[in-house]
Short mmCIF file of C-alpha atoms and ligand atoms in Angstrom, two decimals:
data_model
loop_
_atom_site.label_atom_id
_atom_site.label_comp_id
_atom_site.label_asym_id
_atom_site.label_seq_id
_atom_site.Cartn_x
_atom_site.Cartn_y
_atom_site.Cartn_z
CA MET A 1 31.07 1.69 -0.85
CA MET A 2 30.36 4.99 -2.51
CA LEU A 3 28.89 4.53 -5.98
CA ARG A 4 29.61 7.73 -7.86
CA ASN A 5 31.71 7.98 -11.00
CA ALA A 6 31.55 4.21 -11.02
CA TRP A 7 30.10 1.18 -12.74
CA LEU A 8 28.33 -1.61 -10.92
CA LEU A 9 28.09 -5.17 -12.22
CA ALA A 10 24.65 -5.76 -10.82
CA ARG A 11 22.38 -8.66 -10.06
CA GLY A 12 18.93 -7.82 -8.79
CA PHE A 13 15.38 -6.77 -9.51
CA HIS A 14 13.24 -3.78 -10.32
CA ALA A 15 9.63 -3.24 -11.41
CA PRO A 16 9.14 -0.17 -13.62
CA VAL A 17 5.82 -1.59 -14.87
CA CYS A 18 3.12 -2.67 -12.41
CA GLY A 19 2.77 -6.45 -12.37
CA ASP A 20 6.09 -7.11 -14.13
CA VAL A 21 9.47 -7.71 -12.57
CA GLU A 22 12.66 -7.35 -14.54
CA VAL A 23 15.43 -9.65 -13.39
CA LEU A 24 18.80 -7.95 -13.79
CA ASP A 25 21.63 -10.44 -14.21
CA ASP A 26 25.20 -9.24 -14.68
CA THR A 27 23.87 -5.89 -15.80
CA LEU A 28 26.26 -2.96 -16.02
CA ILE A 29 24.98 0.21 -14.33
CA GLU A 30 26.87 3.47 -14.73
CA ILE A 31 26.50 6.01 -11.93
CA ASP A 32 27.67 9.58 -12.50
CA ALA A 33 29.29 12.12 -10.19
CA ASP A 34 25.89 13.19 -8.80
CA GLY A 35 24.69 9.66 -8.14
CA VAL A 36 22.42 9.58 -11.18
CA ILE A 37 22.29 6.53 -13.44
CA GLY A 38 23.93 7.31 -16.78
CA ASP A 39 23.65 3.99 -18.56
CA VAL A 40 22.26 0.49 -18.04
CA VAL A 41 23.77 -2.20 -20.26
CA ARG A 42 22.37 -5.73 -20.32
CA PRO A 43 24.46 -8.78 -21.38
CA THR A 44 22.24 -9.26 -24.44
CA GLU A 45 23.53 -6.01 -25.94
CA ALA A 46 26.27 -6.13 -28.61
CA ARG A 47 28.43 -3.53 -26.85
CA TYR A 48 28.36 -5.36 -23.50
CA GLU A 49 31.58 -7.44 -23.59
CA VAL A 50 33.85 -4.73 -24.97
CA LEU A 51 32.45 -2.16 -22.55
CA LYS A 52 32.82 -4.48 -19.59
CA SER A 53 36.48 -5.21 -20.41
CA ALA A 54 37.20 -1.51 -20.83
CA ILE A 55 35.62 -0.64 -17.45
CA GLU A 56 37.46 -3.49 -15.75
CA GLY A 57 40.68 -2.20 -17.26
CA GLN A 58 40.08 1.21 -15.72
CA GLY A 59 39.51 -0.31 -12.28
CA ILE A 60 36.11 1.32 -11.80
CA LEU A 61 33.91 -1.78 -11.92
CA HIS A 62 32.31 -2.75 -8.61
CA ARG A 63 31.07 -6.31 -8.17
CA LEU A 64 28.49 -7.60 -5.71
CA PRO A 65 29.43 -10.32 -3.25
CA GLU A 66 27.90 -13.80 -3.75
CA GLY A 67 24.29 -14.07 -2.62
CA CYS A 68 23.75 -10.31 -2.84
CA TYR A 69 21.13 -8.58 -4.98
CA ILE A 70 20.16 -4.96 -5.52
CA LEU A 71 16.63 -3.63 -5.27
CA PRO A 72 15.50 -0.02 -5.70
CA GLY A 73 15.20 1.70 -2.33
CA PHE A 74 11.71 1.86 -0.86
CA VAL A 75 9.54 4.95 -1.22
CA ASP A 76 7.43 5.26 1.95
CA CYS A 77 4.52 7.50 0.96
CA HIS A 78 3.08 8.09 4.42
CA VAL A 79 5.02 8.51 7.67
CA HIS A 80 4.15 10.53 10.79
CA ALA A 81 7.67 11.26 12.00
CA PRO A 82 6.68 12.47 15.50
CA GLN A 83 4.68 9.32 16.16
CA TYR A 84 7.78 7.10 16.18
CA PRO A 85 8.04 7.16 20.00
CA GLN A 86 4.67 5.36 20.21
CA LEU A 87 5.41 2.76 17.51
CA GLY A 88 3.77 -0.51 18.49
CA SER A 89 1.50 0.96 21.15
CA ALA A 90 -1.75 2.92 21.41
CA LEU A 91 -3.61 0.63 19.03
CA ASP A 92 -6.65 -0.07 21.18
CA VAL A 93 -9.09 2.72 20.29
CA PRO A 94 -10.71 4.18 17.16
CA LEU A 95 -8.98 6.92 15.12
CA GLU A 96 -10.95 9.87 16.55
CA VAL A 97 -10.22 8.73 20.13
CA TRP A 98 -6.60 7.78 19.36
CA LEU A 99 -5.84 11.27 18.08
CA HIS A 100 -6.96 13.00 21.29
CA LYS A 101 -5.94 10.33 23.80
CA TYR A 102 -2.45 9.50 22.51
CA THR A 103 -1.34 11.25 19.37
CA PHE A 104 -1.97 14.96 19.88
CA PRO A 105 -0.34 14.85 23.37
CA LEU A 106 2.68 13.09 21.86
CA GLU A 107 3.00 15.45 18.89
CA ALA A 108 2.69 18.46 21.21
CA ARG A 109 5.95 17.34 22.89
CA PHE A 110 7.84 18.33 19.74
CA ALA A 111 7.82 21.91 20.97
CA ASP A 112 10.85 20.57 22.85
CA LEU A 113 13.71 20.46 20.34
CA ALA A 114 15.83 18.04 22.36
CA TYR A 115 12.95 15.55 22.34
CA ALA A 116 12.44 16.14 18.61
CA ARG A 117 16.11 15.50 17.87
CA ARG A 118 16.12 12.25 19.80
CA ALA A 119 13.02 10.95 17.98
CA TYR A 120 13.90 12.18 14.49
CA ASP A 121 17.53 11.00 14.63
CA LEU A 122 16.38 7.52 15.52
CA LEU A 123 13.54 7.43 12.99
CA VAL A 124 15.56 8.58 9.98
CA ALA A 125 18.42 6.20 10.81
CA ASP A 126 16.00 3.29 11.29
CA LEU A 127 14.09 3.97 8.06
CA LEU A 128 17.35 4.11 6.09
CA ALA A 129 18.50 0.86 7.70
CA ASN A 130 15.18 -0.67 6.63
CA GLY A 131 15.85 0.31 3.01
CA THR A 132 13.59 3.37 2.85
CA THR A 133 15.50 5.82 0.68
CA THR A 134 12.60 8.24 0.17
CA ALA A 135 10.04 9.19 2.82
CA LEU A 136 7.03 11.48 2.69
CA TYR A 137 6.75 12.90 6.20
CA PHE A 138 4.08 14.58 8.26
CA ALA A 139 5.96 16.43 11.03
CA THR A 140 4.11 18.52 13.65
CA ILE A 141 2.66 22.03 13.79
CA HIS A 142 6.01 23.35 15.10
CA GLN A 143 8.28 25.42 12.89
CA GLU A 144 11.57 24.62 14.67
CA ALA A 145 11.08 20.89 15.06
CA THR A 146 9.90 20.53 11.47
CA ARG A 147 12.98 22.37 10.24
CA LEU A 148 15.05 20.03 12.37
CA LEU A 149 13.49 17.01 10.62
CA ALA A 150 14.53 18.47 7.26
CA ASP A 151 18.04 19.14 8.64
CA ILE A 152 18.36 15.55 9.91
CA CYS A 153 17.27 14.08 6.56
CA LEU A 154 19.96 16.18 4.87
CA GLU A 155 22.57 15.18 7.47
CA LYS A 156 21.86 11.49 7.11
CA GLY A 157 21.32 11.65 3.35
CA GLN A 158 17.72 10.50 3.11
CA ARG A 159 15.59 11.76 0.22
CA ALA A 160 12.58 13.24 1.95
CA LEU A 161 9.48 15.37 1.58
CA VAL A 162 8.68 17.18 4.80
CA GLY A 163 5.48 18.91 5.82
CA LYS A 164 4.64 21.19 8.73
CA VAL A 165 1.23 19.92 9.79
CA ALA A 166 -1.53 22.51 9.37
CA MET A 167 -4.43 22.08 11.83
CA ASP A 168 -6.36 25.06 13.12
CA HIS A 169 -9.93 23.88 13.71
CA PRO A 170 -10.87 24.91 17.27
CA GLU A 171 -13.56 22.23 17.61
CA ASN A 172 -11.48 19.27 16.47
CA CYS A 173 -7.99 20.22 17.63
CA PRO A 174 -7.10 20.74 21.30
CA ASP A 175 -6.07 24.15 22.64
CA TYR A 176 -2.60 22.86 23.48
CA TYR A 177 -1.90 21.59 19.95
CA ARG A 178 -3.31 23.74 17.18
CA ASP A 179 -2.28 26.51 14.80
CA ALA A 180 -3.38 29.82 16.33
CA SER A 181 -5.41 30.84 13.24
CA PRO A 182 -5.89 29.99 9.57
CA GLU A 183 -3.26 32.63 8.76
CA ALA A 184 -0.81 30.97 11.15
CA ALA A 185 -1.41 27.61 9.46
CA VAL A 186 -0.77 29.05 6.00
CA GLU A 187 2.13 31.35 6.94
CA GLY A 188 3.81 28.58 8.94
CA THR A 189 3.58 26.36 5.87
CA ARG A 190 5.02 29.10 3.66
CA ALA A 191 7.89 29.68 6.12
CA LEU A 192 8.84 25.99 5.99
CA ILE A 193 8.77 25.99 2.19
CA ASP A 194 11.11 29.00 2.16
CA TYR A 195 13.42 27.38 4.71
CA ILE A 196 13.77 24.13 2.75
CA PHE A 197 14.29 25.82 -0.62
CA ALA A 198 16.94 28.17 0.82
CA HIS A 199 18.75 25.49 2.87
CA PRO A 200 22.50 25.74 2.20
CA ASP A 201 22.91 21.93 2.24
CA ASN A 202 19.96 21.32 -0.08
CA ALA A 203 21.30 22.54 -3.41
CA SER A 204 20.50 19.17 -5.01
CA GLY A 205 16.89 19.31 -3.78
CA LEU A 206 17.22 16.08 -1.78
CA VAL A 207 14.60 17.40 0.66
CA LYS A 208 11.39 18.99 -0.54
CA PRO A 209 8.62 20.84 1.30
CA VAL A 210 5.03 19.58 1.40
CA ILE A 211 1.79 21.45 2.04
CA THR A 212 0.17 19.35 4.77
CA PRO A 213 -3.40 19.99 5.93
CA ARG A 214 -3.73 17.15 8.45
CA PHE A 215 -7.22 16.20 7.27
CA ILE A 216 -10.38 18.16 6.63
CA PRO A 217 -11.80 17.68 10.16
CA ALA A 218 -8.68 19.35 11.67
CA CYS A 219 -8.76 22.39 9.35
CA THR A 220 -11.06 25.37 8.96
CA ASP A 221 -12.29 26.21 5.49
CA ALA A 222 -10.20 29.38 5.63
CA ALA A 223 -7.02 27.35 6.21
CA LEU A 224 -7.90 24.89 3.42
CA GLU A 225 -8.53 27.79 1.09
CA GLY A 226 -5.24 29.48 1.94
CA LEU A 227 -3.28 26.23 1.60
CA GLY A 228 -4.96 25.53 -1.75
CA GLN A 229 -3.92 28.95 -3.01
CA LEU A 230 -0.39 28.34 -1.79
CA ALA A 231 -0.31 24.99 -3.63
CA GLN A 232 -1.40 26.67 -6.86
CA GLU A 233 1.20 29.39 -6.34
CA CYS A 234 4.26 27.27 -5.54
CA GLY A 235 3.51 23.93 -7.24
CA CYS A 236 4.76 22.08 -4.15
CA HIS A 237 3.63 18.63 -3.13
CA VAL A 238 0.45 18.33 -1.05
CA GLN A 239 -0.40 15.56 1.41
CA THR A 240 -3.41 14.89 3.61
CA HIS A 241 -5.61 12.07 4.90
CA CYS A 242 -8.57 11.20 2.72
CA SER A 243 -11.69 9.20 3.58
CA GLU A 244 -9.78 7.02 6.00
CA SER A 245 -12.44 5.70 8.36
CA ASP A 246 -16.22 5.72 8.56
CA TRP A 247 -16.01 8.53 11.09
CA ALA A 248 -13.58 10.69 9.06
CA HIS A 249 -15.44 10.08 5.80
CA GLY A 250 -18.83 10.74 7.39
CA TYR A 251 -17.63 13.92 9.11
CA VAL A 252 -16.69 15.54 5.80
CA LEU A 253 -19.92 14.41 4.12
CA GLU A 254 -21.79 16.10 6.93
CA ARG A 255 -19.72 19.30 7.07
CA HIS A 256 -19.19 19.89 3.37
CA GLY A 257 -21.97 17.84 1.80
CA MET A 258 -19.44 16.04 -0.37
CA THR A 259 -16.60 13.54 -0.15
CA ASP A 260 -13.05 14.39 0.93
CA ALA A 261 -11.72 14.13 -2.62
CA ALA A 262 -14.39 16.43 -4.04
CA SER A 263 -13.92 18.92 -1.23
CA LEU A 264 -10.10 18.96 -1.49
CA ASP A 265 -10.50 19.51 -5.21
CA ARG A 266 -12.57 22.65 -4.84
CA PHE A 267 -9.91 24.09 -2.51
CA GLY A 268 -7.27 23.50 -5.20
CA LEU A 269 -5.59 20.77 -3.17
CA LEU A 270 -5.92 17.91 -5.66
CA GLY A 271 -3.19 17.86 -8.30
CA ARG A 272 -0.37 15.85 -9.88
CA ARG A 273 1.72 16.19 -6.72
CA THR A 274 -1.00 15.39 -4.20
CA MET A 275 -0.69 12.29 -2.02
CA LEU A 276 -3.88 11.18 -0.30
CA ALA A 277 -3.24 8.79 2.57
CA HIS A 278 -5.61 5.82 2.99
CA SER A 279 -8.54 6.82 0.75
CA ASN A 280 -10.39 3.63 1.67
CA PHE A 281 -13.86 5.00 1.12
CA LEU A 282 -13.33 6.61 -2.28
CA THR A 283 -16.46 6.49 -4.43
CA ALA A 284 -16.36 5.61 -8.13
CA SER A 285 -16.56 9.30 -9.00
CA ASP A 286 -13.76 10.12 -6.50
CA MET A 287 -11.58 7.58 -8.32
CA GLU A 288 -12.44 9.22 -11.61
CA LEU A 289 -11.57 12.63 -10.16
CA LEU A 290 -8.20 11.38 -8.88
CA LYS A 291 -7.47 9.96 -12.30
CA VAL A 292 -8.27 13.23 -14.05
CA ARG A 293 -6.21 15.26 -11.56
CA GLU A 294 -3.41 12.63 -11.57
CA ALA A 295 -3.48 12.70 -7.79
CA ALA A 296 -2.11 9.71 -5.87
CA VAL A 297 -3.13 7.42 -3.04
CA ALA A 298 -0.79 6.20 -0.29
CA HIS A 299 -2.04 2.74 0.56
CA CYS A 300 -1.41 1.93 4.23
CA PRO A 301 -2.56 -1.66 4.70
CA LEU A 302 -1.36 -2.25 8.25
CA SER A 303 -2.75 0.98 9.64
CA ASN A 304 -6.04 0.40 7.84
CA SER A 305 -6.41 -2.88 9.72
CA PHE A 306 -6.36 -0.96 13.01
CA PHE A 307 -8.05 2.34 12.21
CA ALA A 308 -10.06 2.10 9.02
CA GLY A 309 -12.09 -1.08 9.44
CA ALA A 310 -11.82 -1.50 5.68
CA VAL A 311 -9.38 -2.57 3.01
CA PHE A 312 -8.42 -0.16 0.23
CA PRO A 313 -9.30 -1.73 -3.14
CA LEU A 314 -5.72 -1.60 -4.41
CA ARG A 315 -6.19 -3.86 -7.41
CA ALA A 316 -9.18 -1.90 -8.68
CA ALA A 317 -7.27 1.37 -8.26
CA LEU A 318 -4.24 -0.02 -10.11
CA GLU A 319 -6.44 -1.36 -12.91
CA LYS A 320 -7.99 2.07 -13.20
CA GLY A 321 -4.49 3.47 -13.68
CA LEU A 322 -4.36 5.62 -10.55
CA HIS A 323 -0.99 6.62 -9.13
CA ILE A 324 -0.49 4.54 -6.00
CA GLY A 325 2.30 4.40 -3.43
CA LEU A 326 2.67 2.32 -0.30
CA GLY A 327 2.96 3.73 3.22
CA THR A 328 3.81 2.47 6.69
CA ASP A 329 1.69 5.21 8.32
CA ILE A 330 3.94 5.12 11.38
CA SER A 331 2.53 4.89 14.07
CA GLY A 332 -1.02 4.03 12.98
CA GLY A 333 0.83 1.18 11.29
CA PRO A 334 3.10 -0.32 13.96
CA SER A 335 6.08 -1.15 11.73
CA ALA A 336 8.85 0.88 10.14
CA SER A 337 9.52 -1.76 7.47
CA MET A 338 8.31 -1.39 3.91
CA PHE A 339 8.92 -5.15 3.51
CA GLU A 340 6.20 -5.60 6.11
CA ALA A 341 3.98 -3.02 4.40
CA SER A 342 4.42 -4.95 1.13
CA ARG A 343 3.50 -8.23 2.78
CA ASN A 344 0.51 -6.62 4.45
CA ALA A 345 -0.67 -5.23 1.13
CA ILE A 346 -0.62 -8.74 -0.32
CA THR A 347 -2.31 -10.31 2.71
CA VAL A 348 -5.17 -7.84 3.04
CA SER A 349 -5.83 -8.00 -0.71
CA ARG A 350 -6.40 -11.74 -0.36
CA MET A 351 -8.75 -11.17 2.57
CA LEU A 352 -10.66 -8.53 0.62
CA GLU A 353 -11.12 -11.00 -2.23
CA THR A 354 -12.20 -14.00 -0.16
CA GLY A 355 -13.91 -12.23 2.74
CA VAL A 356 -13.10 -13.29 6.29
CA ASP A 357 -16.26 -14.30 8.16
CA PRO A 358 -16.19 -18.10 8.60
CA GLN A 359 -19.86 -18.07 9.62
CA LYS A 360 -20.73 -17.39 6.00
CA SER A 361 -20.44 -19.75 3.06
CA ALA A 362 -17.44 -19.17 0.79
CA ALA A 363 -19.69 -17.64 -1.85
CA GLU A 364 -21.39 -15.26 0.60
CA ARG A 365 -18.07 -14.39 2.20
CA ALA A 366 -16.30 -13.40 -1.02
CA SER A 367 -16.20 -9.81 -2.24
CA GLY A 368 -17.32 -10.93 -5.70
CA ALA A 369 -14.57 -9.21 -7.64
CA PRO A 370 -10.91 -10.16 -8.02
CA ALA A 371 -9.01 -8.10 -5.44
CA ARG A 372 -5.79 -10.00 -4.86
CA ILE A 373 -2.41 -8.63 -5.76
CA ASP A 374 0.88 -10.54 -5.62
CA PHE A 375 4.50 -9.74 -4.70
CA ARG A 376 5.11 -8.18 -8.12
CA HIS A 377 2.43 -5.52 -7.63
CA ALA A 378 3.47 -4.91 -4.03
CA PHE A 379 7.12 -4.48 -5.06
CA HIS A 380 6.15 -2.06 -7.81
CA VAL A 381 3.94 0.04 -5.55
CA ALA A 382 6.64 0.11 -2.83
CA THR A 383 9.29 1.38 -5.29
CA ALA A 384 8.65 2.66 -8.83
CA GLY A 385 4.92 3.22 -8.25
CA GLY A 386 5.42 5.41 -5.19
CA ALA A 387 8.18 7.31 -6.97
CA LYS A 388 5.97 8.01 -9.96
CA ALA A 389 3.13 9.03 -7.65
CA LEU A 390 5.51 11.58 -6.09
CA ASP A 391 6.83 12.64 -9.50
CA LEU A 392 10.40 11.79 -8.46
CA PRO A 393 13.07 10.17 -10.69
CA VAL A 394 13.82 7.24 -8.37
CA GLY A 395 12.51 3.70 -7.83
CA GLN A 396 14.03 1.95 -10.85
CA PHE A 397 17.37 1.35 -12.52
CA ALA A 398 17.18 3.42 -15.69
CA PRO A 399 19.14 6.32 -17.17
CA GLY A 400 18.19 9.63 -15.57
CA TYR A 401 17.02 8.02 -12.31
CA ALA A 402 18.96 8.52 -9.09
CA PHE A 403 20.82 5.46 -7.83
CA ASP A 404 18.70 4.98 -4.69
CA ALA A 405 19.05 1.32 -3.84
CA MET A 406 19.56 -1.39 -1.26
CA LEU A 407 21.76 -4.45 -1.31
CA ILE A 408 20.06 -7.58 -0.02
CA ASP A 409 22.42 -10.20 1.40
CA CYS A 410 20.48 -13.46 1.26
CA ASN A 411 23.14 -15.24 3.31
CA ALA A 412 23.36 -12.75 6.18
CA PRO A 413 23.39 -14.89 9.35
CA GLY A 414 21.52 -12.15 11.23
CA GLY A 415 18.90 -11.90 8.53
CA THR A 416 15.70 -13.84 8.01
CA ILE A 417 16.06 -15.11 4.42
CA ARG A 418 16.81 -18.83 4.35
CA LEU A 419 17.53 -20.16 0.87
CA TRP A 420 17.91 -23.88 0.35
CA ASP A 421 19.21 -25.33 -2.91
CA GLU A 422 18.47 -22.65 -5.43
CA ALA A 423 20.79 -19.78 -6.17
CA GLU A 424 19.29 -18.57 -9.39
CA THR A 425 18.33 -14.96 -9.98
CA SER A 426 14.63 -15.42 -10.65
CA ASP A 427 11.19 -14.06 -9.91
CA ASP A 428 10.79 -16.63 -7.21
CA LEU A 429 13.91 -15.39 -5.46
CA LEU A 430 12.37 -11.91 -5.36
CA GLN A 431 9.22 -13.43 -3.91
CA ARG A 432 11.28 -15.04 -1.15
CA ILE A 433 13.03 -11.74 -0.49
CA ILE A 434 9.75 -9.81 -0.29
CA PHE A 435 8.21 -12.32 2.11
CA THR A 436 11.18 -13.02 4.37
CA ALA A 437 13.73 -10.19 4.29
CA SER A 438 14.36 -7.94 7.26
CA LYS A 439 16.83 -5.29 8.36
CA GLY A 440 19.54 -7.87 9.00
CA ASN A 441 19.57 -8.69 5.28
CA ILE A 442 20.11 -5.09 4.19
CA ALA A 443 23.87 -4.93 3.77
CA GLN A 444 24.02 -1.50 2.16
CA VAL A 445 21.68 1.38 1.35
CA TRP A 446 22.51 4.12 -1.15
CA VAL A 447 20.81 7.43 -1.85
CA ALA A 448 22.10 9.08 -5.04
CA GLY A 449 25.06 6.69 -4.94
CA ARG A 450 26.03 7.69 -1.43
CA ALA A 451 26.23 4.89 1.14
CA VAL A 452 23.88 5.93 3.97
CA ALA A 453 23.12 2.75 5.93
CA GLY A 454 23.43 -1.02 6.06
CA THR A 455 24.98 -3.84 8.02
CA GLY A 456 28.06 -3.64 5.78
CA ILE A 457 29.77 -5.40 2.89
CA ALA A 458 33.36 -5.80 1.81
CA ASP A 459 34.26 -3.45 -1.02
CA GLN A 460 35.18 -5.70 -3.89
CA ALA A 461 36.09 -3.13 -6.51
CA ALA A 462 38.02 -4.87 -9.26
N1 GUN B 501 -6.06 11.34 10.48
C1 GUN B 501 -5.69 12.53 10.99
N2 GUN B 501 -4.50 12.44 11.62
C2 GUN B 501 -4.10 11.18 11.48
C3 GUN B 501 -2.93 10.47 11.91
O1 GUN B 501 -2.03 10.99 12.56
N3 GUN B 501 -2.87 9.15 11.57
C4 GUN B 501 -3.85 8.54 10.85
N4 GUN B 501 -3.70 7.26 10.53
N5 GUN B 501 -4.95 9.17 10.47
C5 GUN B 501 -5.08 10.47 10.77
FE1 FE B 502 -1.60 8.96 8.72
#
């Protein structure tokens, strides 16, 4: 069902504040003609009953079927769109080998637009079906294929931020897959920005361009400088990989004599709209710098287990007040589901806290500081936290925010949620959803009130 110029009688959950979950029970949500939330009225408010009767009388009140709950759509803060064809494979070697052995050859294939369409059509449809209503994408170095990714997001109605990858370093990028020069990297980025802003189907700004230096090792200083100037000029989002693995972190220390964060900062690449993927090896002063610049981290727990050899200290970063989103890092992370990313974030935080080497005593094994997060933090980071990190008005049910949401059907036979006796709308129900939901439970997905995916529900408009 389309939810524009409509009211929804909603049951569900959102987490505008990290660590807290608000349970919405019989809450009235007004959605305007553009798919933006106009009003949210809880049953405790004096005006509730009269308003509800009036809306019912007008026949514009939509009710949710039994056993169904709304959640804000997921905000995936780190996706490599062209890596979808290798999802679930190529996980056997370290990052610096993986790039040259598997990933650069795969990404180079996106010079072929037919191949790009096949991969991007499937990816965007699958992410929407998994409840991802906003995605921050790395594409490839190619102008045409990257434009096509933006086109496909617009066609399918996914909110997206799309970056042409900039990588021009002749020593660290292969001849067959590299920007021809620093100028080509910067001008190619500028051309994509112009294309997305001028797109005839993008008047609402559903798709945004992103300045995307792949990571410092792949870029010359001249390219980083040019991209930093461009970022200052246009105010666009910026994304890159930051201090991901020992190798990547060490390379930048050696080449620039400083950390990734410090180096990106001097190029003008660290600002309120910067998203740094991974960032596992941030120092205390890097964290301070990110806080001052209001730059964000995309935590990618599954990918980090394969390529980083370390766990990002999510709890410490949240307690410091950094902007944090969650990412699948397709295909470094072999899952397209933000439910799985949320579960992985919880799991690895427990392992970071306790340590994992059974040869050591519990005391020796432990990290010494509290590091665990629970489903409430994971849910926040996967929705409202990522949205705030990207400076986008989505991720929660509040006036002025777009109605980007998913409907979870707890009774879907093809799903993986199995409830027993309880049917109450409670925190614990959200916990069960976070830990056990899958695509088969996602009955409907909306972006700005427009139905874009889902296994389907009966329209029960009163
Ligand atoms: N560092 C540079 N490129 C990549 C990439 O494609 N994936 C990951 N995980 N790290 C990178
Ligand atoms: Fe990545």
